[in-house]
Amino acid sequence: MIRVLVVDDEALIRTGFQHILGAADDIEVVAAVPGGQAVRTVRELRPDVVLLDIRMPDVDGLTVLAELRRLRQPPVVAMLTTFDTDEYVATALRSGADGFLLKDTDPEQLPHLIRTLAAGGVVLSATVTRTVVNGYLDSGPDAPAVRDVARLTDRERAVLLLIAEGLSNVDIGTQMHLSTGTVKDHVSAILTKLGVSSRVQAALLAERAGLLRPLRGGEGG
């Protein structure tokens, strides 16, 4: 059972996510609270995944994210927003967010996205394309990113590419014929060598290093 906490200051949004996710047999919404109660609720209930509004009037979502990342065993955190061009996106990703979802994401997709997050996959809403992310982060290869990626072994670099494609540890293991435990070890080593705290940050660094084929000019949708 995947335990989920919804954090949003709008009661309607909290109720909506509770109903949608609660209908899935393998997902339990353990609580739905406003921002001011987020950190305390995480400490008490220890959810696997937190859906966190990026903008809230009582407490900033980025502040909550930073506090959650400092926990000894932080949950997976996906940021929620109404706009795919929110200026806080880059900060959230740099701060260790594991995903980024629009509040109007197709309800039928939400359970699958939660499962992907819980399994260690990277989740960016379909409309938050790599082009949008590059609008906030320096586009094109940069020397520090290239230098960081050069520290990886060939196998670690191959795992990094699959992380950037959004694959979970299980999927990476299947594709590379490795055990899930071995994949976890590689992921841990990758994050350490790259000096990042999340899979999303690793994926973005890989792109800045020029490892990923750009989506501009024809690919994507």
PDB file of C-alpha atoms in Angstrom:
ATOM      1  CA  MET A   1       0.000   0.000   0.000  1.00  0.00           C
ATOM      2  CA  ILE A   2       1.407   3.408  -1.009  1.00  0.00           C
ATOM      3  CA  ARG A   3       0.750   6.013   1.683  1.00  0.00           C
ATOM      4  CA  VAL A   4       0.133   9.496   0.314  1.00  0.00           C
ATOM      5  CA  LEU A   5      -0.161  12.892   1.992  1.00  0.00           C
ATOM      6  CA  VAL A   6      -1.822  15.765   0.108  1.00  0.00           C
ATOM      7  CA  VAL A   7      -0.741  19.276   1.121  1.00  0.00           C
ATOM      8  CA  ASP A   8      -2.759  22.167  -0.290  1.00  0.00           C
ATOM      9  CA  ASP A   9      -4.475  25.179   1.237  1.00  0.00           C
ATOM     10  CA  GLU A  10      -7.548  24.757  -0.970  1.00  0.00           C
ATOM     11  CA  ALA A  11     -10.038  22.340   0.599  1.00  0.00           C
ATOM     12  CA  LEU A  12     -11.533  21.539  -2.807  1.00  0.00           C
ATOM     13  CA  ILE A  13      -8.152  20.434  -4.168  1.00  0.00           C
ATOM     14  CA  ARG A  14      -7.476  18.292  -1.097  1.00  0.00           C
ATOM     15  CA  THR A  15     -10.870  16.624  -1.360  1.00  0.00           C
ATOM     16  CA  GLY A  16     -10.476  16.016  -5.078  1.00  0.00           C
ATOM     17  CA  PHE A  17      -7.122  14.287  -4.722  1.00  0.00           C
ATOM     18  CA  GLN A  18      -8.447  12.222  -1.812  1.00  0.00           C
ATOM     19  CA  HIS A  19     -11.353  10.915  -3.875  1.00  0.00           C
ATOM     20  CA  ILE A  20      -9.287  10.210  -6.981  1.00  0.00           C
ATOM     21  CA  LEU A  21      -6.393   8.464  -5.256  1.00  0.00           C
ATOM     22  CA  GLY A  22      -8.533   6.782  -2.623  1.00  0.00           C
ATOM     23  CA  ALA A  23     -10.307   4.841  -5.352  1.00  0.00           C
ATOM     24  CA  ALA A  24      -7.089   2.948  -6.167  1.00  0.00           C
ATOM     25  CA  ASP A  25      -6.702  -0.385  -4.385  1.00  0.00           C
ATOM     26  CA  ASP A  26      -2.992   0.101  -3.693  1.00  0.00           C
ATOM     27  CA  ILE A  27      -3.009   3.772  -2.593  1.00  0.00           C
ATOM     28  CA  GLU A  28      -4.072   5.185   0.772  1.00  0.00           C
ATOM     29  CA  VAL A  29      -4.381   8.933   1.346  1.00  0.00           C
ATOM     30  CA  VAL A  30      -3.329   9.056   4.998  1.00  0.00           C
ATOM     31  CA  ALA A  31      -4.162  12.763   5.353  1.00  0.00           C
ATOM     32  CA  ALA A  32      -4.900  15.934   3.401  1.00  0.00           C
ATOM     33  CA  VAL A  33      -3.784  19.091   5.193  1.00  0.00           C
ATOM     34  CA  PRO A  34      -2.955  22.777   4.624  1.00  0.00           C
ATOM     35  CA  GLY A  35       0.677  23.836   4.404  1.00  0.00           C
ATOM     36  CA  GLY A  36       1.108  24.803   8.024  1.00  0.00           C
ATOM     37  CA  GLN A  37       0.438  21.222   9.134  1.00  0.00           C
ATOM     38  CA  ALA A  38       2.612  19.517   6.507  1.00  0.00           C
ATOM     39  CA  VAL A  39       5.894  18.871   8.319  1.00  0.00           C
ATOM     40  CA  ARG A  40       4.237  17.794  11.582  1.00  0.00           C
ATOM     41  CA  THR A  41       1.916  15.442   9.691  1.00  0.00           C
ATOM     42  CA  VAL A  42       4.816  13.890   7.791  1.00  0.00           C
ATOM     43  CA  ARG A  43       6.666  13.282  11.063  1.00  0.00           C
ATOM     44  CA  GLU A  44       3.596  11.669  12.616  1.00  0.00           C
ATOM     45  CA  LEU A  45       2.276   9.591   9.700  1.00  0.00           C
ATOM     46  CA  ARG A  46       5.465   8.979   7.643  1.00  0.00           C
ATOM     47  CA  PRO A  47       3.834   8.874   4.183  1.00  0.00           C
ATOM     48  CA  ASP A  48       5.677   7.405   1.221  1.00  0.00           C
ATOM     49  CA  VAL A  49       4.698  10.198  -1.172  1.00  0.00           C
ATOM     50  CA  VAL A  50       3.782  13.840  -0.515  1.00  0.00           C
ATOM     51  CA  LEU A  51       1.908  15.943  -3.053  1.00  0.00           C
ATOM     52  CA  LEU A  52       2.857  19.493  -2.086  1.00  0.00           C
ATOM     53  CA  ASP A  53       1.348  22.702  -3.422  1.00  0.00           C
ATOM     54  CA  ILE A  54       4.158  24.961  -4.575  1.00  0.00           C
ATOM     55  CA  ARG A  55       2.292  28.166  -3.614  1.00  0.00           C
ATOM     56  CA  MET A  56       0.341  28.487  -0.377  1.00  0.00           C
ATOM     57  CA  PRO A  57      -0.641  31.607   1.556  1.00  0.00           C
ATOM     58  CA  ASP A  58       0.160  30.364   5.067  1.00  0.00           C
ATOM     59  CA  VAL A  59       3.529  28.771   4.335  1.00  0.00           C
ATOM     60  CA  ASP A  60       5.572  28.668   1.144  1.00  0.00           C
ATOM     61  CA  GLY A  61       5.693  25.243  -0.503  1.00  0.00           C
ATOM     62  CA  LEU A  62       9.421  25.606  -1.141  1.00  0.00           C
ATOM     63  CA  THR A  63       9.981  26.197   2.578  1.00  0.00           C
ATOM     64  CA  VAL A  64       8.054  23.026   3.374  1.00  0.00           C
ATOM     65  CA  LEU A  65      10.058  21.124   0.752  1.00  0.00           C
ATOM     66  CA  ALA A  66      13.342  22.270   2.307  1.00  0.00           C
ATOM     67  CA  GLU A  67      12.181  21.114   5.756  1.00  0.00           C
ATOM     68  CA  LEU A  68      11.079  17.747   4.420  1.00  0.00           C
ATOM     69  CA  ARG A  69      14.400  17.214   2.650  1.00  0.00           C
ATOM     70  CA  ARG A  70      16.180  17.677   5.990  1.00  0.00           C
ATOM     71  CA  LEU A  71      14.325  14.784   7.620  1.00  0.00           C
ATOM     72  CA  ARG A  72      16.359  11.647   8.291  1.00  0.00           C
ATOM     73  CA  GLN A  73      14.085   9.622   6.004  1.00  0.00           C
ATOM     74  CA  PRO A  74      12.364  12.174   3.741  1.00  0.00           C
ATOM     75  CA  PRO A  75       9.348  11.111   1.713  1.00  0.00           C
ATOM     76  CA  VAL A  76       9.144  11.371  -2.047  1.00  0.00           C
ATOM     77  CA  VAL A  77       7.836  14.869  -2.811  1.00  0.00           C
ATOM     78  CA  ALA A  78       6.044  15.982  -5.976  1.00  0.00           C
ATOM     79  CA  MET A  79       5.168  19.660  -6.312  1.00  0.00           C
ATOM     80  CA  LEU A  80       1.669  20.696  -7.385  1.00  0.00           C
ATOM     81  CA  THR A  81       0.876  23.864  -9.314  1.00  0.00           C
ATOM     82  CA  THR A  82      -1.772  25.341 -11.576  1.00  0.00           C
ATOM     83  CA  PHE A  83       0.674  26.559 -14.214  1.00  0.00           C
ATOM     84  CA  ASP A  84       3.331  24.710 -16.184  1.00  0.00           C
ATOM     85  CA  THR A  85       5.494  27.850 -16.300  1.00  0.00           C
ATOM     86  CA  ASP A  86       5.463  28.674 -12.599  1.00  0.00           C
ATOM     87  CA  GLU A  87       8.631  30.619 -11.809  1.00  0.00           C
ATOM     88  CA  TYR A  88       9.187  28.418  -8.751  1.00  0.00           C
ATOM     89  CA  VAL A  89       9.748  25.288 -10.853  1.00  0.00           C
ATOM     90  CA  ALA A  90      13.519  25.637 -11.123  1.00  0.00           C
ATOM     91  CA  THR A  91      13.909  26.337  -7.414  1.00  0.00           C
ATOM     92  CA  ALA A  92      11.741  23.348  -6.524  1.00  0.00           C
ATOM     93  CA  LEU A  93      13.751  21.034  -8.753  1.00  0.00           C
ATOM     94  CA  ARG A  94      17.054  22.368  -7.463  1.00  0.00           C
ATOM     95  CA  SER A  95      15.772  21.948  -3.902  1.00  0.00           C
ATOM     96  CA  GLY A  96      15.221  18.225  -4.404  1.00  0.00           C
ATOM     97  CA  ALA A  97      11.633  17.831  -5.584  1.00  0.00           C
ATOM     98  CA  ASP A  98      11.084  14.367  -7.054  1.00  0.00           C
ATOM     99  CA  GLY A  99       8.364  15.432  -9.463  1.00  0.00           C
ATOM    100  CA  PHE A 100       6.235  18.246 -10.752  1.00  0.00           C
ATOM    101  CA  LEU A 101       2.532  17.875 -11.495  1.00  0.00           C
ATOM    102  CA  LEU A 102      -0.165  20.214 -12.705  1.00  0.00           C
ATOM    103  CA  LYS A 103      -3.322  20.241 -10.604  1.00  0.00           C
ATOM    104  CA  ASP A 104      -5.371  19.617 -13.731  1.00  0.00           C
ATOM    105  CA  THR A 105      -3.486  16.411 -14.606  1.00  0.00           C
ATOM    106  CA  ASP A 106      -5.847  13.790 -16.037  1.00  0.00           C
ATOM    107  CA  PRO A 107      -7.402  12.070 -12.978  1.00  0.00           C
ATOM    108  CA  GLU A 108      -6.999   8.682 -14.628  1.00  0.00           C
ATOM    109  CA  GLN A 109      -3.219   9.226 -14.749  1.00  0.00           C
ATOM    110  CA  LEU A 110      -2.773  10.220 -11.123  1.00  0.00           C
ATOM    111  CA  PRO A 111      -2.639   6.719  -9.554  1.00  0.00           C
ATOM    112  CA  HIS A 112      -0.053   5.655 -12.133  1.00  0.00           C
ATOM    113  CA  LEU A 113       2.036   8.760 -11.428  1.00  0.00           C
ATOM    114  CA  ILE A 114       1.918   8.051  -7.703  1.00  0.00           C
ATOM    115  CA  ARG A 115       3.065   4.478  -8.318  1.00  0.00           C
ATOM    116  CA  THR A 116       5.930   5.770 -10.472  1.00  0.00           C
ATOM    117  CA  LEU A 117       7.034   8.189  -7.753  1.00  0.00           C
ATOM    118  CA  ALA A 118       6.847   5.516  -5.065  1.00  0.00           C
ATOM    119  CA  ALA A 119       8.928   3.162  -7.217  1.00  0.00           C
ATOM    120  CA  GLY A 120      11.680   5.754  -7.577  1.00  0.00           C
ATOM    121  CA  GLY A 121      10.751   7.063 -11.012  1.00  0.00           C
ATOM    122  CA  VAL A 122      10.910  10.646 -12.212  1.00  0.00           C
ATOM    123  CA  VAL A 123       7.544  12.307 -12.776  1.00  0.00           C
ATOM    124  CA  LEU A 124       7.058  15.539 -14.682  1.00  0.00           C
ATOM    125  CA  SER A 125       3.573  16.427 -15.882  1.00  0.00           C
ATOM    126  CA  ALA A 126       3.169  15.771 -19.590  1.00  0.00           C
ATOM    127  CA  THR A 127       2.862  19.498 -20.296  1.00  0.00           C
ATOM    128  CA  VAL A 128       6.001  20.324 -18.324  1.00  0.00           C
ATOM    129  CA  THR A 129       8.352  19.439 -21.140  1.00  0.00           C
ATOM    130  CA  ARG A 130      12.103  19.500 -21.077  1.00  0.00           C
ATOM    131  CA  THR A 131      11.879  22.710 -23.073  1.00  0.00           C
ATOM    132  CA  VAL A 132      10.005  24.390 -20.208  1.00  0.00           C
ATOM    133  CA  VAL A 133      12.540  23.181 -17.675  1.00  0.00           C
ATOM    134  CA  ASN A 134      15.367  24.436 -19.864  1.00  0.00           C
ATOM    135  CA  GLY A 135      13.731  27.812 -19.844  1.00  0.00           C
ATOM    136  CA  TYR A 136      14.608  28.054 -16.151  1.00  0.00           C
ATOM    137  CA  LEU A 137      17.907  26.231 -16.140  1.00  0.00           C
ATOM    138  CA  ASP A 138      20.930  27.013 -18.253  1.00  0.00           C
ATOM    139  CA  SER A 139      20.361  25.310 -21.605  1.00  0.00           C
ATOM    140  CA  GLY A 140      23.070  23.509 -23.508  1.00  0.00           C
ATOM    141  CA  PRO A 141      26.119  21.657 -22.184  1.00  0.00           C
ATOM    142  CA  ASP A 142      28.062  23.436 -19.461  1.00  0.00           C
ATOM    143  CA  ALA A 143      31.531  22.626 -18.224  1.00  0.00           C
ATOM    144  CA  PRO A 144      30.698  21.837 -14.575  1.00  0.00           C
ATOM    145  CA  ALA A 145      27.948  19.401 -15.590  1.00  0.00           C
ATOM    146  CA  VAL A 146      30.231  17.693 -18.111  1.00  0.00           C
ATOM    147  CA  ARG A 147      32.923  17.412 -15.440  1.00  0.00           C
ATOM    148  CA  ASP A 148      30.495  15.925 -12.911  1.00  0.00           C
ATOM    149  CA  VAL A 149      29.174  13.311 -15.342  1.00  0.00           C
ATOM    150  CA  ALA A 150      32.743  12.365 -16.262  1.00  0.00           C
ATOM    151  CA  ARG A 151      33.146  11.020 -12.722  1.00  0.00           C
ATOM    152  CA  LEU A 152      30.637   8.261 -13.453  1.00  0.00           C
ATOM    153  CA  THR A 153      31.525   4.796 -14.693  1.00  0.00           C
ATOM    154  CA  ASP A 154      30.099   3.633 -18.010  1.00  0.00           C
ATOM    155  CA  ARG A 155      27.446   1.586 -16.225  1.00  0.00           C
ATOM    156  CA  GLU A 156      26.505   4.482 -13.952  1.00  0.00           C
ATOM    157  CA  ARG A 157      26.180   6.719 -16.991  1.00  0.00           C
ATOM    158  CA  ALA A 158      23.860   4.166 -18.597  1.00  0.00           C
ATOM    159  CA  VAL A 159      21.740   4.081 -15.418  1.00  0.00           C
ATOM    160  CA  LEU A 160      21.664   7.893 -15.379  1.00  0.00           C
ATOM    161  CA  LEU A 161      20.250   7.970 -18.897  1.00  0.00           C
ATOM    162  CA  LEU A 162      17.456   5.611 -17.879  1.00  0.00           C
ATOM    163  CA  ILE A 163      16.768   7.720 -14.784  1.00  0.00           C
ATOM    164  CA  ALA A 164      16.408  10.711 -17.092  1.00  0.00           C
ATOM    165  CA  GLU A 165      13.856   8.756 -19.119  1.00  0.00           C
ATOM    166  CA  GLY A 166      11.778   8.382 -15.950  1.00  0.00           C
ATOM    167  CA  LEU A 167      12.311   4.650 -15.409  1.00  0.00           C
ATOM    168  CA  SER A 168      11.924   3.183 -11.925  1.00  0.00           C
ATOM    169  CA  ASN A 169      14.611   1.027 -10.323  1.00  0.00           C
ATOM    170  CA  VAL A 170      12.681  -2.106 -11.244  1.00  0.00           C
ATOM    171  CA  ASP A 171      12.392  -1.042 -14.897  1.00  0.00           C
ATOM    172  CA  ILE A 172      16.068  -0.093 -15.042  1.00  0.00           C
ATOM    173  CA  GLY A 173      17.001  -3.475 -13.601  1.00  0.00           C
ATOM    174  CA  THR A 174      14.864  -5.265 -16.186  1.00  0.00           C
ATOM    175  CA  GLN A 175      16.354  -3.319 -19.077  1.00  0.00           C
ATOM    176  CA  MET A 176      19.963  -3.691 -17.890  1.00  0.00           C
ATOM    177  CA  HIS A 177      19.567  -7.238 -16.514  1.00  0.00           C
ATOM    178  CA  LEU A 178      20.483  -6.127 -12.989  1.00  0.00           C
ATOM    179  CA  SER A 179      18.892  -6.808  -9.627  1.00  0.00           C
ATOM    180  CA  THR A 180      16.874  -4.002  -8.061  1.00  0.00           C
ATOM    181  CA  GLY A 181      19.377  -3.871  -5.205  1.00  0.00           C
ATOM    182  CA  THR A 182      22.248  -3.366  -7.629  1.00  0.00           C
ATOM    183  CA  VAL A 183      20.341  -0.591  -9.372  1.00  0.00           C
ATOM    184  CA  LYS A 184      19.729   1.113  -6.016  1.00  0.00           C
ATOM    185  CA  ASP A 185      23.451   0.965  -5.308  1.00  0.00           C
ATOM    186  CA  HIS A 186      24.214   2.543  -8.693  1.00  0.00           C
ATOM    187  CA  VAL A 187      21.610   5.272  -8.150  1.00  0.00           C
ATOM    188  CA  SER A 188      23.066   6.078  -4.727  1.00  0.00           C
ATOM    189  CA  ALA A 189      26.556   6.287  -6.200  1.00  0.00           C
ATOM    190  CA  ILE A 190      25.325   8.503  -9.036  1.00  0.00           C
ATOM    191  CA  LEU A 191      23.626  10.978  -6.695  1.00  0.00           C
ATOM    192  CA  THR A 192      26.738  11.122  -4.507  1.00  0.00           C
ATOM    193  CA  LYS A 193      29.154  11.649  -7.393  1.00  0.00           C
ATOM    194  CA  LEU A 194      26.962  14.282  -9.019  1.00  0.00           C
ATOM    195  CA  GLY A 195      26.399  16.067  -5.720  1.00  0.00           C
ATOM    196  CA  VAL A 196      22.599  16.073  -6.071  1.00  0.00           C
ATOM    197  CA  SER A 197      19.824  14.908  -3.762  1.00  0.00           C
ATOM    198  CA  SER A 198      17.161  13.605  -6.135  1.00  0.00           C
ATOM    199  CA  ARG A 199      16.694  11.683  -9.361  1.00  0.00           C
ATOM    200  CA  VAL A 200      15.124  14.725 -11.021  1.00  0.00           C
ATOM    201  CA  GLN A 201      18.205  16.819 -10.250  1.00  0.00           C
ATOM    202  CA  ALA A 202      20.392  14.051 -11.672  1.00  0.00           C
ATOM    203  CA  ALA A 203      18.301  13.949 -14.847  1.00  0.00           C
ATOM    204  CA  LEU A 204      18.529  17.710 -15.300  1.00  0.00           C
ATOM    205  CA  LEU A 205      22.294  17.646 -14.764  1.00  0.00           C
ATOM    206  CA  ALA A 206      22.566  14.909 -17.382  1.00  0.00           C
ATOM    207  CA  GLU A 207      20.769  17.149 -19.835  1.00  0.00           C
ATOM    208  CA  ARG A 208      22.973  20.125 -19.042  1.00  0.00           C
ATOM    209  CA  ALA A 209      25.967  17.853 -19.668  1.00  0.00           C
ATOM    210  CA  GLY A 210      24.626  17.147 -23.163  1.00  0.00           C
ATOM    211  CA  LEU A 211      23.866  13.461 -22.573  1.00  0.00           C
ATOM    212  CA  LEU A 212      20.230  13.689 -23.626  1.00  0.00           C
ATOM    213  CA  ARG A 213      18.896  14.282 -27.100  1.00  0.00           C
ATOM    214  CA  PRO A 214      17.042  17.613 -27.007  1.00  0.00           C
ATOM    215  CA  LEU A 215      13.288  17.632 -27.566  1.00  0.00           C
ATOM    216  CA  ARG A 216      13.258  20.934 -29.397  1.00  0.00           C
ATOM    217  CA  GLY A 217      12.375  21.155 -33.023  1.00  0.00           C
ATOM    218  CA  GLY A 218      10.264  18.116 -33.731  1.00  0.00           C
ATOM    219  CA  GLU A 219      10.142  15.659 -30.858  1.00  0.00           C
ATOM    220  CA  GLY A 220       7.735  15.592 -28.002  1.00  0.00           C
ATOM    221  CA  GLY A 221       4.180  16.714 -27.929  1.00  0.00           C
TER     222      GLY A 221
END
